[in-house]
């Protein structure tokens, strides 16, 4: 019985498709090298390789200044306490990374501690009901809710 | 070093568990699978089973520990080995004639695939978990489970609501938690090894699956093209769920197709397909595509073969495997009252959704074309695929193309329906909707790209024949 199924249409012949495959390979290599060189991936990798420890790498991905503050928070804020921010945008990548590293401490709208990262809370004369707790510098410090 | 040894041992444990289960399923299988494919499949099944087991522990209120977790799983594996060994059947490499020597182009393809895998390991393990969803949606849950030595009994009613997507499936976070617990430390650098390992397993299973119904050259080419796609490789290092999801969906289809390709239904391969379908549903909610597509494929099979009994048998095998494997997640969703926010009662309010869906068609198509014509993300795949797919509309539903064409169309339709009908509460604001399209569509294409390559491999199989 004759097979009436139509034959697939390939548009090009074998040689021409080989050129298409070659173009694919060229583009693959091009974009791979382009990212390494123009997007700074090569430098990023060098910097990361220069930080062999886990904490060093975490500091790199988070930002050294923020991660230093997070490390301070981990040592001085009790694990069952809640925290809030001043200077870290809600739902930003810094927000999620901070929550991630500080867990089991939870972020709250009515926190026990306020983490100030370049924010203005510390500059207010009455500090809005907060008192200084721990500090790294004028822009990075932790406030504790006044009793 | 200690953490590295422990995480590798844990992945080896998963492979061993999976080997036992797969051996049991395939014990009376007439279609043998090779050792490399067996290893890849065993790892995937083993890690999936571990994720589902950990979900079961939550339901049974059992904490994770060496005694409660590793020992029972090892015990079950030994029982499987006992039965598998007792059957006297082993799954050696595929018999037949010796394979032809590799040509230069074959070696190039293999080198490209190995490079893609190696780069995936490098880019995953050069830095710890750091991406948006990788940290905020998945790794944080893994950390919670690690510190609590399990999923806390009140997790879904309290802690979960402090972080995004509490109702999102838990396959990836639980696999990460397994990694943390195996290391005994919160090492979110080494735990990322799970992702390139799944990529490697995906590529092996992809190659083996396509080779089963085309030829070595076609399979190598398709696998090379997949591994060389920037977006596909990138997401394997980010800690997202998309690589896992694509693996379960695509390899699940390949096993289903191999199950019916020889004429007689190969029940063990349908069961594996069903298990992988369940894994896809436990990874992303849109994994419901898997059983939906298989339902349609089974109807087509029944019609084509004039065998209603065959279609019913296919559906029963797949459905039973899917439901059994997915039951821990299904029960958890029911008991915890979990509902995902994207599809709600408003989705089915035609008066509300129909005009909204119509207005969304243009932005969806606009966003889609930004990916189709994006050579950096997808190279030449989409222009080549869509042109050939459309030009060959006459062969789409002929033998060889039928099932893969239908699976692709069902997958595209499912994603399209999702984009058009996703709940207005979340995406009532057009700006937020457009942003979510931008963030989501390239990730969804990660599961469509391998399907497109399967279709192309079939199309080119005569041209690539050695």
PDB file of C-alpha atoms in Angstrom, chain B residues 217-448:
ATOM      1  CA  UNK B 217      24.156  12.047  14.857  1.00  0.00           C
ATOM      2  CA  UNK B 218      20.726  13.647  15.121  1.00  0.00           C
ATOM      3  CA  UNK B 219      20.646  13.058  18.881  1.00  0.00           C
ATOM      4  CA  UNK B 220      24.144  14.432  19.376  1.00  0.00           C
ATOM      5  CA  UNK B 221      23.347  17.499  17.312  1.00  0.00           C
ATOM      6  CA  UNK B 222      20.125  18.221  19.193  1.00  0.00           C
ATOM      7  CA  UNK B 223      21.863  17.743  22.543  1.00  0.00           C
ATOM      8  CA  UNK B 224      24.743  19.989  21.527  1.00  0.00           C
ATOM      9  CA  UNK B 225      22.351  22.703  20.346  1.00  0.00           C
ATOM     10  CA  UNK B 226      20.481  22.495  23.661  1.00  0.00           C
ATOM     11  CA  UNK B 227      23.596  22.682  25.804  1.00  0.00           C
ATOM     12  CA  UNK B 228      24.968  25.600  23.788  1.00  0.00           C
ATOM     13  CA  UNK B 229      21.890  27.788  24.253  1.00  0.00           C
ATOM     14  CA  UNK B 230      22.824  30.610  26.587  1.00  0.00           C
ATOM     15  CA  UNK B 231      19.495  30.882  28.379  1.00  0.00           C
ATOM     16  CA  UNK B 232      19.213  27.134  28.932  1.00  0.00           C
ATOM     17  CA  UNK B 233      22.696  26.903  30.407  1.00  0.00           C
ATOM     18  CA  UNK B 234      22.342  30.100  32.449  1.00  0.00           C
ATOM     19  CA  UNK B 235      19.311  28.991  34.402  1.00  0.00           C
ATOM     20  CA  UNK B 236      21.016  25.782  35.447  1.00  0.00           C
ATOM     21  CA  UNK B 237      23.381  27.863  37.582  1.00  0.00           C
ATOM     22  CA  UNK B 238      20.913  30.305  39.126  1.00  0.00           C
ATOM     23  CA  UNK B 239      19.082  28.079  41.576  1.00  0.00           C
ATOM     24  CA  UNK B 240      15.706  28.377  39.853  1.00  0.00           C
ATOM     25  CA  UNK B 241      13.253  25.560  39.211  1.00  0.00           C
ATOM     26  CA  UNK B 242      13.195  25.827  35.454  1.00  0.00           C
ATOM     27  CA  UNK B 243      15.923  23.308  34.618  1.00  0.00           C
ATOM     28  CA  UNK B 244      14.305  20.732  36.881  1.00  0.00           C
ATOM     29  CA  UNK B 245      10.903  21.437  35.385  1.00  0.00           C
ATOM     30  CA  UNK B 246      12.111  21.220  31.803  1.00  0.00           C
ATOM     31  CA  UNK B 247      13.882  17.953  32.598  1.00  0.00           C
ATOM     32  CA  UNK B 248      10.795  16.309  34.099  1.00  0.00           C
ATOM     33  CA  UNK B 249       8.443  17.573  31.385  1.00  0.00           C
ATOM     34  CA  UNK B 250      10.611  16.815  28.361  1.00  0.00           C
ATOM     35  CA  UNK B 251      12.166  13.545  29.501  1.00  0.00           C
ATOM     36  CA  UNK B 252       8.744  12.460  30.725  1.00  0.00           C
ATOM     37  CA  UNK B 253       7.457  12.985  27.194  1.00  0.00           C
ATOM     38  CA  UNK B 254      10.429  11.116  25.674  1.00  0.00           C
ATOM     39  CA  UNK B 255       9.792   8.082  27.849  1.00  0.00           C
ATOM     40  CA  UNK B 256       6.091   8.177  26.998  1.00  0.00           C
ATOM     41  CA  UNK B 257       6.900   8.346  23.311  1.00  0.00           C
ATOM     42  CA  UNK B 258       9.348   5.460  23.540  1.00  0.00           C
ATOM     43  CA  UNK B 259       6.685   3.502  25.413  1.00  0.00           C
ATOM     44  CA  UNK B 260       4.328   3.557  22.433  1.00  0.00           C
ATOM     45  CA  UNK B 261       6.806   3.853  19.557  1.00  0.00           C
ATOM     46  CA  UNK B 262       7.354   0.109  19.113  1.00  0.00           C
ATOM     47  CA  UNK B 263       3.692  -0.708  18.577  1.00  0.00           C
ATOM     48  CA  UNK B 264       3.078  -2.604  21.816  1.00  0.00           C
ATOM     49  CA  UNK B 265       2.697  -0.400  24.903  1.00  0.00           C
ATOM     50  CA  UNK B 266       5.782  -0.622  27.109  1.00  0.00           C
ATOM     51  CA  UNK B 267       4.207  -0.325  30.556  1.00  0.00           C
ATOM     52  CA  UNK B 268       7.396   0.319  32.612  1.00  0.00           C
ATOM     53  CA  UNK B 269       8.327   3.275  30.412  1.00  0.00           C
ATOM     54  CA  UNK B 270       4.816   4.724  30.782  1.00  0.00           C
ATOM     55  CA  UNK B 271       5.185   4.409  34.556  1.00  0.00           C
ATOM     56  CA  UNK B 272       8.497   6.276  34.450  1.00  0.00           C
ATOM     57  CA  UNK B 273       6.829   8.927  32.325  1.00  0.00           C
ATOM     58  CA  UNK B 274       4.041   9.248  34.889  1.00  0.00           C
ATOM     59  CA  UNK B 275       6.507   9.571  37.753  1.00  0.00           C
ATOM     60  CA  UNK B 276       8.394  12.306  35.899  1.00  0.00           C
ATOM     61  CA  UNK B 277       5.088  14.042  35.186  1.00  0.00           C
ATOM     62  CA  UNK B 278       4.367  14.035  38.916  1.00  0.00           C
ATOM     63  CA  UNK B 279       7.812  15.472  39.577  1.00  0.00           C
ATOM     64  CA  UNK B 280       7.102  18.289  37.131  1.00  0.00           C
ATOM     65  CA  UNK B 281       3.882  19.093  39.008  1.00  0.00           C
ATOM     66  CA  UNK B 282       5.784  19.056  42.294  1.00  0.00           C
ATOM     67  CA  UNK B 283       8.279  21.522  40.789  1.00  0.00           C
ATOM     68  CA  UNK B 284       5.951  24.070  39.194  1.00  0.00           C
ATOM     69  CA  UNK B 285       2.153  24.328  39.180  1.00  0.00           C
ATOM     70  CA  UNK B 286       2.176  24.523  35.400  1.00  0.00           C
ATOM     71  CA  UNK B 287       3.463  20.939  35.517  1.00  0.00           C
ATOM     72  CA  UNK B 288      -0.206  20.064  35.154  1.00  0.00           C
ATOM     73  CA  UNK B 289       0.627  20.374  31.421  1.00  0.00           C
ATOM     74  CA  UNK B 290       2.188  16.900  31.640  1.00  0.00           C
ATOM     75  CA  UNK B 291      -0.934  14.865  32.466  1.00  0.00           C
ATOM     76  CA  UNK B 292      -3.104  17.154  30.344  1.00  0.00           C
ATOM     77  CA  UNK B 293      -0.912  16.594  27.296  1.00  0.00           C
ATOM     78  CA  UNK B 294      -0.650  12.851  27.929  1.00  0.00           C
ATOM     79  CA  UNK B 295      -4.441  12.658  28.118  1.00  0.00           C
ATOM     80  CA  UNK B 296      -4.676  14.183  24.643  1.00  0.00           C
ATOM     81  CA  UNK B 297      -1.841  12.005  23.334  1.00  0.00           C
ATOM     82  CA  UNK B 298      -3.556   8.896  24.679  1.00  0.00           C
ATOM     83  CA  UNK B 299      -6.750   9.846  22.836  1.00  0.00           C
ATOM     84  CA  UNK B 300      -4.753  10.321  19.646  1.00  0.00           C
ATOM     85  CA  UNK B 301      -3.025   6.988  20.221  1.00  0.00           C
ATOM     86  CA  UNK B 302      -6.347   5.236  20.708  1.00  0.00           C
ATOM     87  CA  UNK B 303      -7.704   6.809  17.526  1.00  0.00           C
ATOM     88  CA  UNK B 304      -4.601   6.055  15.456  1.00  0.00           C
ATOM     89  CA  UNK B 305      -4.240   2.464  16.573  1.00  0.00           C
ATOM     90  CA  UNK B 306      -7.997   1.873  16.625  1.00  0.00           C
ATOM     91  CA  UNK B 307      -7.461   0.568  20.124  1.00  0.00           C
ATOM     92  CA  UNK B 308      -9.708   2.051  22.769  1.00  0.00           C
ATOM     93  CA  UNK B 309      -8.344  -0.508  25.232  1.00  0.00           C
ATOM     94  CA  UNK B 310      -4.792   0.663  24.459  1.00  0.00           C
ATOM     95  CA  UNK B 311      -5.694   4.268  25.111  1.00  0.00           C
ATOM     96  CA  UNK B 312      -7.384   3.413  28.384  1.00  0.00           C
ATOM     97  CA  UNK B 313      -4.435   1.270  29.461  1.00  0.00           C
ATOM     98  CA  UNK B 314      -2.029   4.139  28.689  1.00  0.00           C
ATOM     99  CA  UNK B 315      -4.115   6.589  30.672  1.00  0.00           C
ATOM    100  CA  UNK B 316      -4.469   4.191  33.576  1.00  0.00           C
ATOM    101  CA  UNK B 317      -0.736   3.439  33.787  1.00  0.00           C
ATOM    102  CA  UNK B 318       0.272   7.070  33.489  1.00  0.00           C
ATOM    103  CA  UNK B 319      -2.484   8.327  35.760  1.00  0.00           C
ATOM    104  CA  UNK B 320      -1.771   5.783  38.483  1.00  0.00           C
ATOM    105  CA  UNK B 321       1.955   6.544  38.456  1.00  0.00           C
ATOM    106  CA  UNK B 322       1.300  10.298  38.426  1.00  0.00           C
ATOM    107  CA  UNK B 323      -1.219  10.283  41.252  1.00  0.00           C
ATOM    108  CA  UNK B 324       0.804   7.915  43.427  1.00  0.00           C
ATOM    109  CA  UNK B 325       4.010   9.906  42.974  1.00  0.00           C
ATOM    110  CA  UNK B 326       2.294  13.264  43.391  1.00  0.00           C
ATOM    111  CA  UNK B 327       0.155  12.168  46.351  1.00  0.00           C
ATOM    112  CA  UNK B 328       2.383  13.670  49.096  1.00  0.00           C
ATOM    113  CA  UNK B 329       2.103  17.071  47.430  1.00  0.00           C
ATOM    114  CA  UNK B 330      -1.589  16.688  46.615  1.00  0.00           C
ATOM    115  CA  UNK B 331      -2.327  15.733  50.228  1.00  0.00           C
ATOM    116  CA  UNK B 332      -0.203  18.582  51.562  1.00  0.00           C
ATOM    117  CA  UNK B 333      -2.004  21.102  49.391  1.00  0.00           C
ATOM    118  CA  UNK B 334      -5.350  19.804  50.562  1.00  0.00           C
ATOM    119  CA  UNK B 335      -4.466  19.612  54.247  1.00  0.00           C
ATOM    120  CA  UNK B 336      -2.738  22.996  54.380  1.00  0.00           C
ATOM    121  CA  UNK B 337      -5.333  24.674  52.196  1.00  0.00           C
ATOM    122  CA  UNK B 338      -2.717  25.829  49.715  1.00  0.00           C
ATOM    123  CA  UNK B 339      -3.925  27.664  46.662  1.00  0.00           C
ATOM    124  CA  UNK B 340      -1.723  29.416  44.157  1.00  0.00           C
ATOM    125  CA  UNK B 341      -2.713  32.995  43.361  1.00  0.00           C
ATOM    126  CA  UNK B 342      -2.471  32.961  39.584  1.00  0.00           C
ATOM    127  CA  UNK B 343      -5.632  31.069  38.694  1.00  0.00           C
ATOM    128  CA  UNK B 344      -8.674  32.069  40.755  1.00  0.00           C
ATOM    129  CA  UNK B 345     -12.439  32.299  40.344  1.00  0.00           C
ATOM    130  CA  UNK B 346     -11.906  35.472  38.300  1.00  0.00           C
ATOM    131  CA  UNK B 347     -10.046  33.396  35.710  1.00  0.00           C
ATOM    132  CA  UNK B 348     -13.308  31.624  34.904  1.00  0.00           C
ATOM    133  CA  UNK B 349     -15.442  34.763  34.872  1.00  0.00           C
ATOM    134  CA  UNK B 350     -15.713  35.077  31.109  1.00  0.00           C
ATOM    135  CA  UNK B 351     -17.206  38.540  31.314  1.00  0.00           C
ATOM    136  CA  UNK B 352     -14.093  39.785  33.118  1.00  0.00           C
ATOM    137  CA  UNK B 353     -11.368  37.702  31.540  1.00  0.00           C
ATOM    138  CA  UNK B 354     -12.393  37.652  27.885  1.00  0.00           C
ATOM    139  CA  UNK B 355     -11.884  41.377  27.178  1.00  0.00           C
ATOM    140  CA  UNK B 356      -8.729  41.351  29.341  1.00  0.00           C
ATOM    141  CA  UNK B 357      -7.365  38.342  27.461  1.00  0.00           C
ATOM    142  CA  UNK B 358      -8.008  40.039  24.138  1.00  0.00           C
ATOM    143  CA  UNK B 359      -6.125  43.145  25.311  1.00  0.00           C
ATOM    144  CA  UNK B 360      -3.218  40.994  26.435  1.00  0.00           C
ATOM    145  CA  UNK B 361      -2.686  39.261  23.089  1.00  0.00           C
ATOM    146  CA  UNK B 362      -0.548  42.055  21.666  1.00  0.00           C
ATOM    147  CA  UNK B 363       1.820  42.433  24.649  1.00  0.00           C
ATOM    148  CA  UNK B 364       2.195  38.645  24.857  1.00  0.00           C
ATOM    149  CA  UNK B 365       3.062  38.416  21.160  1.00  0.00           C
ATOM    150  CA  UNK B 366       5.377  41.415  21.468  1.00  0.00           C
ATOM    151  CA  UNK B 367       7.253  39.848  24.374  1.00  0.00           C
ATOM    152  CA  UNK B 368       7.374  36.526  22.537  1.00  0.00           C
ATOM    153  CA  UNK B 369       9.018  38.037  19.474  1.00  0.00           C
ATOM    154  CA  UNK B 370      11.693  39.694  21.635  1.00  0.00           C
ATOM    155  CA  UNK B 371      12.784  36.161  22.540  1.00  0.00           C
ATOM    156  CA  UNK B 372      12.332  34.637  19.098  1.00  0.00           C
ATOM    157  CA  UNK B 373      14.636  37.264  17.609  1.00  0.00           C
ATOM    158  CA  UNK B 374      17.158  37.169  20.439  1.00  0.00           C
ATOM    159  CA  UNK B 375      20.211  35.331  19.139  1.00  0.00           C
ATOM    160  CA  UNK B 376      22.063  35.710  22.404  1.00  0.00           C
ATOM    161  CA  UNK B 377      19.448  33.902  24.496  1.00  0.00           C
ATOM    162  CA  UNK B 378      18.257  31.248  22.017  1.00  0.00           C
ATOM    163  CA  UNK B 379      20.702  31.458  19.088  1.00  0.00           C
ATOM    164  CA  UNK B 380      18.883  30.573  15.839  1.00  0.00           C
ATOM    165  CA  UNK B 381      16.469  28.088  17.387  1.00  0.00           C
ATOM    166  CA  UNK B 382      13.182  29.956  17.264  1.00  0.00           C
ATOM    167  CA  UNK B 383      13.334  31.398  13.722  1.00  0.00           C
ATOM    168  CA  UNK B 384      14.493  28.026  12.334  1.00  0.00           C
ATOM    169  CA  UNK B 385      11.965  26.047  14.326  1.00  0.00           C
ATOM    170  CA  UNK B 386       8.894  28.204  13.682  1.00  0.00           C
ATOM    171  CA  UNK B 387       9.591  28.582   9.976  1.00  0.00           C
ATOM    172  CA  UNK B 388      10.042  24.835   9.510  1.00  0.00           C
ATOM    173  CA  UNK B 389       7.145  24.008  11.844  1.00  0.00           C
ATOM    174  CA  UNK B 390       4.764  26.230   9.879  1.00  0.00           C
ATOM    175  CA  UNK B 391       6.045  25.252   6.433  1.00  0.00           C
ATOM    176  CA  UNK B 392       5.684  21.589   7.327  1.00  0.00           C
ATOM    177  CA  UNK B 393       2.106  21.919   8.547  1.00  0.00           C
ATOM    178  CA  UNK B 394       1.199  18.950   6.303  1.00  0.00           C
ATOM    179  CA  UNK B 395       3.483  16.547   8.156  1.00  0.00           C
ATOM    180  CA  UNK B 396       2.777  17.800  11.669  1.00  0.00           C
ATOM    181  CA  UNK B 397       0.316  15.030  12.425  1.00  0.00           C
ATOM    182  CA  UNK B 398       1.879  12.247  10.408  1.00  0.00           C
ATOM    183  CA  UNK B 399       3.741   9.288  11.868  1.00  0.00           C
ATOM    184  CA  UNK B 400       7.015  10.322  13.498  1.00  0.00           C
ATOM    185  CA  UNK B 401       5.882  13.917  14.075  1.00  0.00           C
ATOM    186  CA  UNK B 402       2.410  13.453  15.438  1.00  0.00           C
ATOM    187  CA  UNK B 403       3.011  13.093  19.134  1.00  0.00           C
ATOM    188  CA  UNK B 404       5.828  15.611  19.466  1.00  0.00           C
ATOM    189  CA  UNK B 405       3.869  18.176  17.434  1.00  0.00           C
ATOM    190  CA  UNK B 406       0.837  17.738  19.664  1.00  0.00           C
ATOM    191  CA  UNK B 407       2.934  17.950  22.824  1.00  0.00           C
ATOM    192  CA  UNK B 408       4.523  21.191  21.615  1.00  0.00           C
ATOM    193  CA  UNK B 409       1.158  22.679  20.681  1.00  0.00           C
ATOM    194  CA  UNK B 410      -0.377  21.704  24.027  1.00  0.00           C
ATOM    195  CA  UNK B 411       2.581  23.203  25.907  1.00  0.00           C
ATOM    196  CA  UNK B 412       2.446  26.451  23.933  1.00  0.00           C
ATOM    197  CA  UNK B 413      -1.321  26.611  24.367  1.00  0.00           C
ATOM    198  CA  UNK B 414      -1.000  26.068  28.119  1.00  0.00           C
ATOM    199  CA  UNK B 415       1.541  28.852  28.483  1.00  0.00           C
ATOM    200  CA  UNK B 416      -0.488  31.100  26.190  1.00  0.00           C
ATOM    201  CA  UNK B 417      -3.642  30.477  28.206  1.00  0.00           C
ATOM    202  CA  UNK B 418      -1.732  31.238  31.381  1.00  0.00           C
ATOM    203  CA  UNK B 419      -0.441  34.557  30.058  1.00  0.00           C
ATOM    204  CA  UNK B 420      -3.858  35.585  28.837  1.00  0.00           C
ATOM    205  CA  UNK B 421      -5.889  34.586  31.889  1.00  0.00           C
ATOM    206  CA  UNK B 422      -3.595  35.043  34.888  1.00  0.00           C
ATOM    207  CA  UNK B 423      -5.502  36.681  37.707  1.00  0.00           C
ATOM    208  CA  UNK B 424      -6.187  40.383  37.389  1.00  0.00           C
ATOM    209  CA  UNK B 425      -5.705  41.069  41.093  1.00  0.00           C
ATOM    210  CA  UNK B 426      -2.012  40.517  40.728  1.00  0.00           C
ATOM    211  CA  UNK B 427      -1.637  41.821  37.245  1.00  0.00           C
ATOM    212  CA  UNK B 428      -4.400  44.387  37.030  1.00  0.00           C
ATOM    213  CA  UNK B 429      -1.755  47.012  36.574  1.00  0.00           C
ATOM    214  CA  UNK B 430      -0.482  46.730  32.996  1.00  0.00           C
ATOM    215  CA  UNK B 431       3.020  47.738  34.020  1.00  0.00           C
ATOM    216  CA  UNK B 432       3.269  44.903  36.538  1.00  0.00           C
ATOM    217  CA  UNK B 433       1.846  42.506  33.953  1.00  0.00           C
ATOM    218  CA  UNK B 434       4.393  43.526  31.335  1.00  0.00           C
ATOM    219  CA  UNK B 435       7.197  43.129  33.883  1.00  0.00           C
ATOM    220  CA  UNK B 436       6.010  39.665  34.840  1.00  0.00           C
ATOM    221  CA  UNK B 437       5.851  38.678  31.170  1.00  0.00           C
ATOM    222  CA  UNK B 438       9.404  39.832  30.692  1.00  0.00           C
ATOM    223  CA  UNK B 439      10.615  37.919  33.747  1.00  0.00           C
ATOM    224  CA  UNK B 440       8.606  34.785  33.108  1.00  0.00           C
ATOM    225  CA  UNK B 441       8.499  34.082  29.403  1.00  0.00           C
ATOM    226  CA  UNK B 442      12.176  33.315  28.863  1.00  0.00           C
ATOM    227  CA  UNK B 443      11.969  30.846  31.737  1.00  0.00           C
ATOM    228  CA  UNK B 444       8.944  29.132  30.258  1.00  0.00           C
ATOM    229  CA  UNK B 445      10.740  28.842  26.939  1.00  0.00           C
ATOM    230  CA  UNK B 446      13.393  26.745  28.691  1.00  0.00           C
ATOM    231  CA  UNK B 447      10.888  23.881  28.678  1.00  0.00           C
ATOM    232  CA  UNK B 448       9.729  24.512  25.100  1.00  0.00           C
TER     233      UNK B 448
END
